[in-house]
PDB file of C-alpha atoms in Angstrom:
ATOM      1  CA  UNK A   1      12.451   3.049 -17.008  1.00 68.00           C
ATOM      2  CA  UNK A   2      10.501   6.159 -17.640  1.00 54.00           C
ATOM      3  CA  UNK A   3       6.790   6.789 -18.170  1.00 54.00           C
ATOM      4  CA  UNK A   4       4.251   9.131 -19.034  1.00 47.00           C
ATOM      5  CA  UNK A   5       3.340  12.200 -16.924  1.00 42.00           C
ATOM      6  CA  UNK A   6       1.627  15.635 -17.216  1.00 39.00           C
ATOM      7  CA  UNK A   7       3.443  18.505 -17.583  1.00 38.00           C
ATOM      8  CA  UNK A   8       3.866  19.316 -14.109  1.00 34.00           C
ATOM      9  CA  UNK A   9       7.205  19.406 -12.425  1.00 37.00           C
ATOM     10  CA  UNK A  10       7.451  16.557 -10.362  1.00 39.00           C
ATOM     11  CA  UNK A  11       7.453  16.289  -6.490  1.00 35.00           C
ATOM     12  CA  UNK A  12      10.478  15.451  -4.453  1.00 46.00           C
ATOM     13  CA  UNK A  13       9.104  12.464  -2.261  1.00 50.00           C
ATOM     14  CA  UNK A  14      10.847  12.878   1.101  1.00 60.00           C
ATOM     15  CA  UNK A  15      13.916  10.380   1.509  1.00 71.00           C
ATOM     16  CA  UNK A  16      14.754   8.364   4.347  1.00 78.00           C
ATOM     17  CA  UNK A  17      16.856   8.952   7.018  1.00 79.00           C
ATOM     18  CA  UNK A  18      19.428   6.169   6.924  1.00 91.00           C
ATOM     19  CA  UNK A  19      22.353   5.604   9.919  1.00 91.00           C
ATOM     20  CA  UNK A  20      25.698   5.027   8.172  1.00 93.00           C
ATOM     21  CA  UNK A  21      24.489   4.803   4.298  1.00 94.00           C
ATOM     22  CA  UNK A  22      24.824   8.659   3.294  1.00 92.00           C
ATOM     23  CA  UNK A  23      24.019  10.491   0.124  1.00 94.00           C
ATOM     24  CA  UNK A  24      20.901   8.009  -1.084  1.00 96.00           C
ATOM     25  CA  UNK A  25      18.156   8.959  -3.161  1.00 95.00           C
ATOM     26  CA  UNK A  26      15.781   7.794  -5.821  1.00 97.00           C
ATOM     27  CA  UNK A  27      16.106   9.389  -9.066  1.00 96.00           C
ATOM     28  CA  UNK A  28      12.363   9.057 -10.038  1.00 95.00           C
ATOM     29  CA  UNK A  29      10.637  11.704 -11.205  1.00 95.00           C
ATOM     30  CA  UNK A  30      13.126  13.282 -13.426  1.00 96.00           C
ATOM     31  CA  UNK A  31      11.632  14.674 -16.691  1.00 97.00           C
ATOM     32  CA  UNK A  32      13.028  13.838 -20.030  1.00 97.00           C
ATOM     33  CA  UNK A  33      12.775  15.751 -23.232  1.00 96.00           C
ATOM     34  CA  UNK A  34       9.632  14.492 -24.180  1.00 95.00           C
ATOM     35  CA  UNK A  35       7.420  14.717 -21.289  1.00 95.00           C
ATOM     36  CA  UNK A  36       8.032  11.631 -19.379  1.00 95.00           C
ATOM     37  CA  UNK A  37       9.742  10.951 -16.322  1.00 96.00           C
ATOM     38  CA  UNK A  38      12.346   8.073 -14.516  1.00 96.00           C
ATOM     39  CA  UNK A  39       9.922   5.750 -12.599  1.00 95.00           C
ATOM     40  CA  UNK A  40      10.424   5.966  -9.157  1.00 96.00           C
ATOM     41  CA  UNK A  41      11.918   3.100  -7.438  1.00 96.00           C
ATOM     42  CA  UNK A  42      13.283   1.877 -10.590  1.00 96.00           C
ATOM     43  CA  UNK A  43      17.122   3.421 -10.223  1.00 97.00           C
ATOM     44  CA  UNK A  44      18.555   5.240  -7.074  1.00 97.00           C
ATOM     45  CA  UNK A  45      22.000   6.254  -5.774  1.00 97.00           C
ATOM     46  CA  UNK A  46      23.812   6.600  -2.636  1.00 96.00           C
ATOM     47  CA  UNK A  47      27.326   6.116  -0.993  1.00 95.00           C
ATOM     48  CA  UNK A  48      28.480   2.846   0.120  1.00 95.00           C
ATOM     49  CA  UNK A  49      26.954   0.206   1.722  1.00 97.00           C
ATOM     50  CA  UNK A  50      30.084  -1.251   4.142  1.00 95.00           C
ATOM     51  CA  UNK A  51      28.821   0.286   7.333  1.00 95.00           C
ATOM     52  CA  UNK A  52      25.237  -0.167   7.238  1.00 96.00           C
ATOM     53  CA  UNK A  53      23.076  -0.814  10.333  1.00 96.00           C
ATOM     54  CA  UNK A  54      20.475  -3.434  10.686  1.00 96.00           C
ATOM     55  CA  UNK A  55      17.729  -0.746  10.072  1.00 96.00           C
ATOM     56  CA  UNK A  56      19.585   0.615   6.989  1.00 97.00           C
ATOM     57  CA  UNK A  57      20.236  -3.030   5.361  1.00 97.00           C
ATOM     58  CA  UNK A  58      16.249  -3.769   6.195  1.00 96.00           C
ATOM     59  CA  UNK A  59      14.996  -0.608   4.659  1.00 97.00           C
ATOM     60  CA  UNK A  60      17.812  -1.260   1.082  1.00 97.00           C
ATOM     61  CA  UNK A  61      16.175  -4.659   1.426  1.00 96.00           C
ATOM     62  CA  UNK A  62      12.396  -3.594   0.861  1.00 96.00           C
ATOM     63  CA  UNK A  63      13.297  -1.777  -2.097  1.00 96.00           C
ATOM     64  CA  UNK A  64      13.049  -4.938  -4.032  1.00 96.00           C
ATOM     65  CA  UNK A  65      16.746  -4.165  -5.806  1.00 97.00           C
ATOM     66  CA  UNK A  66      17.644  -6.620  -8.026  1.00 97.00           C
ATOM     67  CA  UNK A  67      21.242  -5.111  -8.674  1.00 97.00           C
ATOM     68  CA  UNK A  68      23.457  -3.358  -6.107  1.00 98.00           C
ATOM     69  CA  UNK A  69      26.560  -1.740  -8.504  1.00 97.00           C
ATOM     70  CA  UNK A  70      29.429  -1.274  -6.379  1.00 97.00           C
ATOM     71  CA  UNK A  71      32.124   1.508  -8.717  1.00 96.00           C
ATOM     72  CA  UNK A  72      34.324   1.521  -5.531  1.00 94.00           C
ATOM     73  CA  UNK A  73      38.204  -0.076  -6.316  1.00 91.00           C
ATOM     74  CA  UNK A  74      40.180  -2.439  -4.510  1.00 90.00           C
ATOM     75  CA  UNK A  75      42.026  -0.091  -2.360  1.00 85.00           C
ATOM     76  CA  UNK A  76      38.625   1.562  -1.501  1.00 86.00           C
ATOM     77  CA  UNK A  77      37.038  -1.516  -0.226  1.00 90.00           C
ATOM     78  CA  UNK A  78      39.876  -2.714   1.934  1.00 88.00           C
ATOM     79  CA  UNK A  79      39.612   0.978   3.732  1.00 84.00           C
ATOM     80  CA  UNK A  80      36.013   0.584   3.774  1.00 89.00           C
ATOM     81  CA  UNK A  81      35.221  -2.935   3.755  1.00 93.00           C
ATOM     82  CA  UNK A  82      32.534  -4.790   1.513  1.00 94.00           C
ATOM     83  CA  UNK A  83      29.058  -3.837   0.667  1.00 96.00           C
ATOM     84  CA  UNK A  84      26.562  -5.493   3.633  1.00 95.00           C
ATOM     85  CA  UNK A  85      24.807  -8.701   1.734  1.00 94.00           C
ATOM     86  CA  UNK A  86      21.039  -7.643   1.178  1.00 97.00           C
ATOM     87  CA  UNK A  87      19.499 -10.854   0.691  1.00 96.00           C
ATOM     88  CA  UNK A  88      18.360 -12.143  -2.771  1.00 96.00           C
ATOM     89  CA  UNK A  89      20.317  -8.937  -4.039  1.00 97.00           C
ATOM     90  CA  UNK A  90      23.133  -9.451  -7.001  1.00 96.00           C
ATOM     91  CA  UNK A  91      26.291  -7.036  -6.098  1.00 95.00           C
ATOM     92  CA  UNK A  92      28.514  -6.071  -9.088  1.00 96.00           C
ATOM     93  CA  UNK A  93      31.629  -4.582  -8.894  1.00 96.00           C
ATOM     94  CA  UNK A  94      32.695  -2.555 -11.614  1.00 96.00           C
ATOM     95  CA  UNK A  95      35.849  -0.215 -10.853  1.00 94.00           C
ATOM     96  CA  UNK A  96      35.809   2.820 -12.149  1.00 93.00           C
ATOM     97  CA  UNK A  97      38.999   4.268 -11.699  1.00 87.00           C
ATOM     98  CA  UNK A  98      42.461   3.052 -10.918  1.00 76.00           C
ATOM     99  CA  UNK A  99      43.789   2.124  -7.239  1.00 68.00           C
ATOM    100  CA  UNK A 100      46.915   3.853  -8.039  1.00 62.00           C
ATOM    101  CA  UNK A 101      45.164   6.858  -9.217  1.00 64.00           C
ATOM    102  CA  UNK A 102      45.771   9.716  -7.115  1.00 61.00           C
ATOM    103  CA  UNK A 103      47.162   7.687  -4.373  1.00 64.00           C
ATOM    104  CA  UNK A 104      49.764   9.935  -2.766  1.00 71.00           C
ATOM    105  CA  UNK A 105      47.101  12.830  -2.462  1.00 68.00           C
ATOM    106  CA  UNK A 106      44.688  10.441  -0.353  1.00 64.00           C
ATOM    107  CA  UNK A 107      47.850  10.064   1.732  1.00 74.00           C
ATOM    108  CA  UNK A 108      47.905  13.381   2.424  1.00 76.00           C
ATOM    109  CA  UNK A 109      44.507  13.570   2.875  1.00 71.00           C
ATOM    110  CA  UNK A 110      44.290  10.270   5.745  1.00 71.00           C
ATOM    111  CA  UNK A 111      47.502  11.798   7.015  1.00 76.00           C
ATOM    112  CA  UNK A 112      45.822  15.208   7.446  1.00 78.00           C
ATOM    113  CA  UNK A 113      48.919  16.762   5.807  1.00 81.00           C
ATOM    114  CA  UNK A 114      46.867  20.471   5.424  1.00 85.00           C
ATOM    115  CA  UNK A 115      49.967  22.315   4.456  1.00 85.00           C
ATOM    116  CA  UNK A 116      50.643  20.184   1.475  1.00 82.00           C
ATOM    117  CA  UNK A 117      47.506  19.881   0.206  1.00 83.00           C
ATOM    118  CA  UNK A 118      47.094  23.282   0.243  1.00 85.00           C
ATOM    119  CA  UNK A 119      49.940  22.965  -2.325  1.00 83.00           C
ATOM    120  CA  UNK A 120      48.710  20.900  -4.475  1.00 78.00           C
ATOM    121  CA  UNK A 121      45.170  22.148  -4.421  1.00 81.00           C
ATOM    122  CA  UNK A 122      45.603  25.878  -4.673  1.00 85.00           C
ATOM    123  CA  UNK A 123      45.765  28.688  -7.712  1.00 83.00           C
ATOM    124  CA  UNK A 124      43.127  26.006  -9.957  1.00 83.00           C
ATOM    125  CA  UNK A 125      44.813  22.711  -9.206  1.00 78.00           C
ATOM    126  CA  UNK A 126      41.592  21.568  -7.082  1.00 78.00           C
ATOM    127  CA  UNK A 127      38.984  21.924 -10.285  1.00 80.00           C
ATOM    128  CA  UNK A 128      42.154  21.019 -13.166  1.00 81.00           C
ATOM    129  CA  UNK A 129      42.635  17.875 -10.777  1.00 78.00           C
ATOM    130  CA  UNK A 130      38.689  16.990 -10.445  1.00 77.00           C
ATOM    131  CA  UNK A 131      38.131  17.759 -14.659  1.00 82.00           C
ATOM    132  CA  UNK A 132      41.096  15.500 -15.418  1.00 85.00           C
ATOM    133  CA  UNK A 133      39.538  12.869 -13.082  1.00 82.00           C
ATOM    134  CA  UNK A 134      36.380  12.987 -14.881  1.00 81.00           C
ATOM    135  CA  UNK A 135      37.259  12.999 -18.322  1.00 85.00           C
ATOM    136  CA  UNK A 136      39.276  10.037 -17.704  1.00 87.00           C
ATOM    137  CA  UNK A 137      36.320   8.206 -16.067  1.00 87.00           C
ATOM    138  CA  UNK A 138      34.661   8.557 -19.086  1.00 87.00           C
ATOM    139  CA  UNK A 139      37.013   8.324 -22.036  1.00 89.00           C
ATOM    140  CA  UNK A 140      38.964   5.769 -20.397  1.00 90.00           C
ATOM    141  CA  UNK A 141      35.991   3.364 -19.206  1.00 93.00           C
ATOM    142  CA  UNK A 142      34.223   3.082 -22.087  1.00 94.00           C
ATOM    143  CA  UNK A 143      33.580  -0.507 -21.786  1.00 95.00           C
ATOM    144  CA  UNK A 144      32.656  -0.257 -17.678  1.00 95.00           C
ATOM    145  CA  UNK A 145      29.705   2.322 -18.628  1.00 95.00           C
ATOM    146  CA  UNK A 146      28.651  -0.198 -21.787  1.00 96.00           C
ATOM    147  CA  UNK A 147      28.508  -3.046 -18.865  1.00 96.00           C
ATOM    148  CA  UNK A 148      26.455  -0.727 -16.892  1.00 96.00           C
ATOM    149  CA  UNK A 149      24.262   0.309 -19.536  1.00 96.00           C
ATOM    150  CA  UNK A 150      23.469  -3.283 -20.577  1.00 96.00           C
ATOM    151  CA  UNK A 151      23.029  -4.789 -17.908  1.00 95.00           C
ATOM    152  CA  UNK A 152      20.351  -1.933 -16.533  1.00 93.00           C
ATOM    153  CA  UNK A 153      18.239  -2.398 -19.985  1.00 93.00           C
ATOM    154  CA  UNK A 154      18.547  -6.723 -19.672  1.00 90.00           C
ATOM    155  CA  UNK A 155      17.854  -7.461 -16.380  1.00 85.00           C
ATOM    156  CA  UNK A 156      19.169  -5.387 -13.648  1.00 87.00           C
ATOM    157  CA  UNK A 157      16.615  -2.860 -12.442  1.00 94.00           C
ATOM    158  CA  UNK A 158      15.979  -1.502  -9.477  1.00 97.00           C
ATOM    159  CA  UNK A 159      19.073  -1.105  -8.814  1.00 97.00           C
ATOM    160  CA  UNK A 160      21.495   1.036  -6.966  1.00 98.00           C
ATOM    161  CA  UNK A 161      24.792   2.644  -8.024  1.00 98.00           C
ATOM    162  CA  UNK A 162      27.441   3.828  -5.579  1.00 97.00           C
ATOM    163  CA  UNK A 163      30.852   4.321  -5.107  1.00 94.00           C
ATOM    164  CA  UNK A 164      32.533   5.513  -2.164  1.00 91.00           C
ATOM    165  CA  UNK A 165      30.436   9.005  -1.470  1.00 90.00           C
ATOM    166  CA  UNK A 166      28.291   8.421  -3.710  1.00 93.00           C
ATOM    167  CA  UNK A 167      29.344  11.692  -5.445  1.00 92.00           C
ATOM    168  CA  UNK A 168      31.662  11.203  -8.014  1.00 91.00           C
ATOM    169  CA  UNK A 169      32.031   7.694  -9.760  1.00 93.00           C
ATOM    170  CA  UNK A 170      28.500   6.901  -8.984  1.00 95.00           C
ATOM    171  CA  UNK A 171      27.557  10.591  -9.888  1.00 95.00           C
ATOM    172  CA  UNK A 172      28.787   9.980 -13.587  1.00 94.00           C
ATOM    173  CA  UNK A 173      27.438   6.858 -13.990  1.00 96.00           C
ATOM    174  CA  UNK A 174      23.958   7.621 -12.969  1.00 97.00           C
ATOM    175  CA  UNK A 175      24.394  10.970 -15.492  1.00 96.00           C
ATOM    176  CA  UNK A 176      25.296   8.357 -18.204  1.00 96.00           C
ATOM    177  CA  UNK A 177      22.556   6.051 -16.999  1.00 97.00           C
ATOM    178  CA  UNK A 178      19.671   9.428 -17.556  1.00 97.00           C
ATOM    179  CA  UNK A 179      21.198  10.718 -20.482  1.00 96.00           C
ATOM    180  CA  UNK A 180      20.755   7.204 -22.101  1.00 95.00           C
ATOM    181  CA  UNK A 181      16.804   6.910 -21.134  1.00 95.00           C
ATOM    182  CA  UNK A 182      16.344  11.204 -22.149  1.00 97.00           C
ATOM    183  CA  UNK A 183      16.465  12.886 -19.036  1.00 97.00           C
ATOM    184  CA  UNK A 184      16.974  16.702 -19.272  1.00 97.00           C
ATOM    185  CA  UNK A 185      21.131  17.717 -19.223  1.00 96.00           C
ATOM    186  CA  UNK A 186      19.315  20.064 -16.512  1.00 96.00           C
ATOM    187  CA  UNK A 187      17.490  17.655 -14.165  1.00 97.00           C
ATOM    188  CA  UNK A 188      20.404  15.484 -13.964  1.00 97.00           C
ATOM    189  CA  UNK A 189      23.013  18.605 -13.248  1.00 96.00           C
ATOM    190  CA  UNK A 190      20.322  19.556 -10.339  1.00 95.00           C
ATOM    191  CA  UNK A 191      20.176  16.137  -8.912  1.00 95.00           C
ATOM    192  CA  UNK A 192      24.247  15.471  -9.266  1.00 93.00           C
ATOM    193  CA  UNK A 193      24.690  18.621  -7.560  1.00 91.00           C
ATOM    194  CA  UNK A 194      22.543  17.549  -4.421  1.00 92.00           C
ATOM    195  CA  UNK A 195      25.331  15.928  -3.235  1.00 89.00           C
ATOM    196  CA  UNK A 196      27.068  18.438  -2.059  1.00 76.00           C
ATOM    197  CA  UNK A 197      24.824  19.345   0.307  1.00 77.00           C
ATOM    198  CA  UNK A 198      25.919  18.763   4.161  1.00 67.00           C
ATOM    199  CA  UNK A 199      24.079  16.219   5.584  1.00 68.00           C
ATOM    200  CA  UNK A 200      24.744  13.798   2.396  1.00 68.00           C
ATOM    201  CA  UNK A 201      28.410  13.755   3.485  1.00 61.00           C
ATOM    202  CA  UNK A 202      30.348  10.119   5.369  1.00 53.00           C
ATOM    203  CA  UNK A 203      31.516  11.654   8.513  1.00 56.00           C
ATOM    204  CA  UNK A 204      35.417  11.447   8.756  1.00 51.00           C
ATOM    205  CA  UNK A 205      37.702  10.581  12.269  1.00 49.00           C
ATOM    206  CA  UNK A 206      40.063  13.323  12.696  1.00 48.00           C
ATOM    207  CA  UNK A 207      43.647  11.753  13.206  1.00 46.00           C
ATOM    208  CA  UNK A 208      45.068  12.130  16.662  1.00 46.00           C
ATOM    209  CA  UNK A 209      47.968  14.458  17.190  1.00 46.00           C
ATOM    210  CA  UNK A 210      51.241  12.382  17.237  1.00 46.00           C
ATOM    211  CA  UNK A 211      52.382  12.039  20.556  1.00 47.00           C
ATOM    212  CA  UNK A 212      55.746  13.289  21.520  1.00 44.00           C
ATOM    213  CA  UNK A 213      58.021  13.242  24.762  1.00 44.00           C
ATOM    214  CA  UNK A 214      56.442  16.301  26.193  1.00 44.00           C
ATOM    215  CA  UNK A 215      52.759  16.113  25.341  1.00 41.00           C
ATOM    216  CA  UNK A 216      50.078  14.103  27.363  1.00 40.00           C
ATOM    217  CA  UNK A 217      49.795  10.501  26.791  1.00 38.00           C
TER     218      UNK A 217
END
């Protein structure tokens, strides 16, 4: 997955524009520690696939992916829906965190309960909450990231990893996935950190105001 370059820093080809896929990228060109780099086209990221136009699935589709891997959970995909079918394209789903994890605070957060989640955010809780998160999506899926890791040095390349933003799940994996092959802790802490950039981000319906006796209908 990685080969040979001069010791240049590489260039940051400019990515597509795609409709309703968000937060996709190819993580070629990364340098490892000793002087190579991630082939392009060989391994990229993005959020999920579930909304997808035509001209989004046709451009996924001339990628040549073999694998599309789907880290999303049951509870994600039945908000979402399930990735579009690229043709000739294997989709694996491999969870990587629990349905019931954290459900009551995505309540709040569909509900747009502000007030409360200012509670349960606030004084710390936000980055204690997110470093929990993560350090149980690694200790705790051991064997999910060995089924990843296999199945990207067997058969499975190019692929694609997502989850639902493409931020967090799919943000350790592909970490994992470039610490495995040598990638600098650097380079892959520069390109995780991409995604919180604006225009990367799913665009979210704000709920209407609840309609009462008094208030237009």
């Amino acid at each position: 997955m990685t080969q040979q370059l001069p010791q240049v820093p590489p260039v940051e080809a400019d990515e597509p524009e795609l409709t309703e896929v968000r937060n996709f990228r190819d993580v070629g060109g990364l340098p490892t520690t000793d002087g190579r780099a991630v082939r392009p086209g060989r391994l990229f990221r993005s959020g999920h696939l579930a909304h997808a136009t035509e001209s989004d699935a046709a451009f996924l589709s001339g990628l040549g992916l073999h694998t599309v891997f789907d880290f999303r959970n049951e509870a994600d995909r039945r908000i979402e829906g399930p990735d579009v079918e690229l043709p000739g394209v294997r989709n694996v789903n491999i969870p990587l965190n629990d349905p019931a994890d954290g459900k009551e605070f995505w309540r709040l957060v569909r509900d747009g309960e502000t007030a409360q989640l200012r509670e349960v955010l606030g004084d710390g809780q936000a980055a204690a909450r997110m470093s929990d998160s993560y350090c149980r999506m690694v200790v705790e899926r051991t064997a999910e990231h060995s089924r990843i890791l296999h199945s990207m040095a067997e058969e499975s390349v190019p692929a694609l990893m997502h989850c639902a933003a493409g931020k967090d799940r799919a943000g350790l994996a592909v970490a994992i996935t470039l610490l495995a092959v040598g990638v600098e802790r650097a380079a892959i802490e520069a390109d995780y950190v991409k995604s919180n950039e604006p225009h990367r981000r799913y665009r979210c319906a704000a709920a209407p105001p609840p309609r009462t006796p008094w208030g237009p209908r």
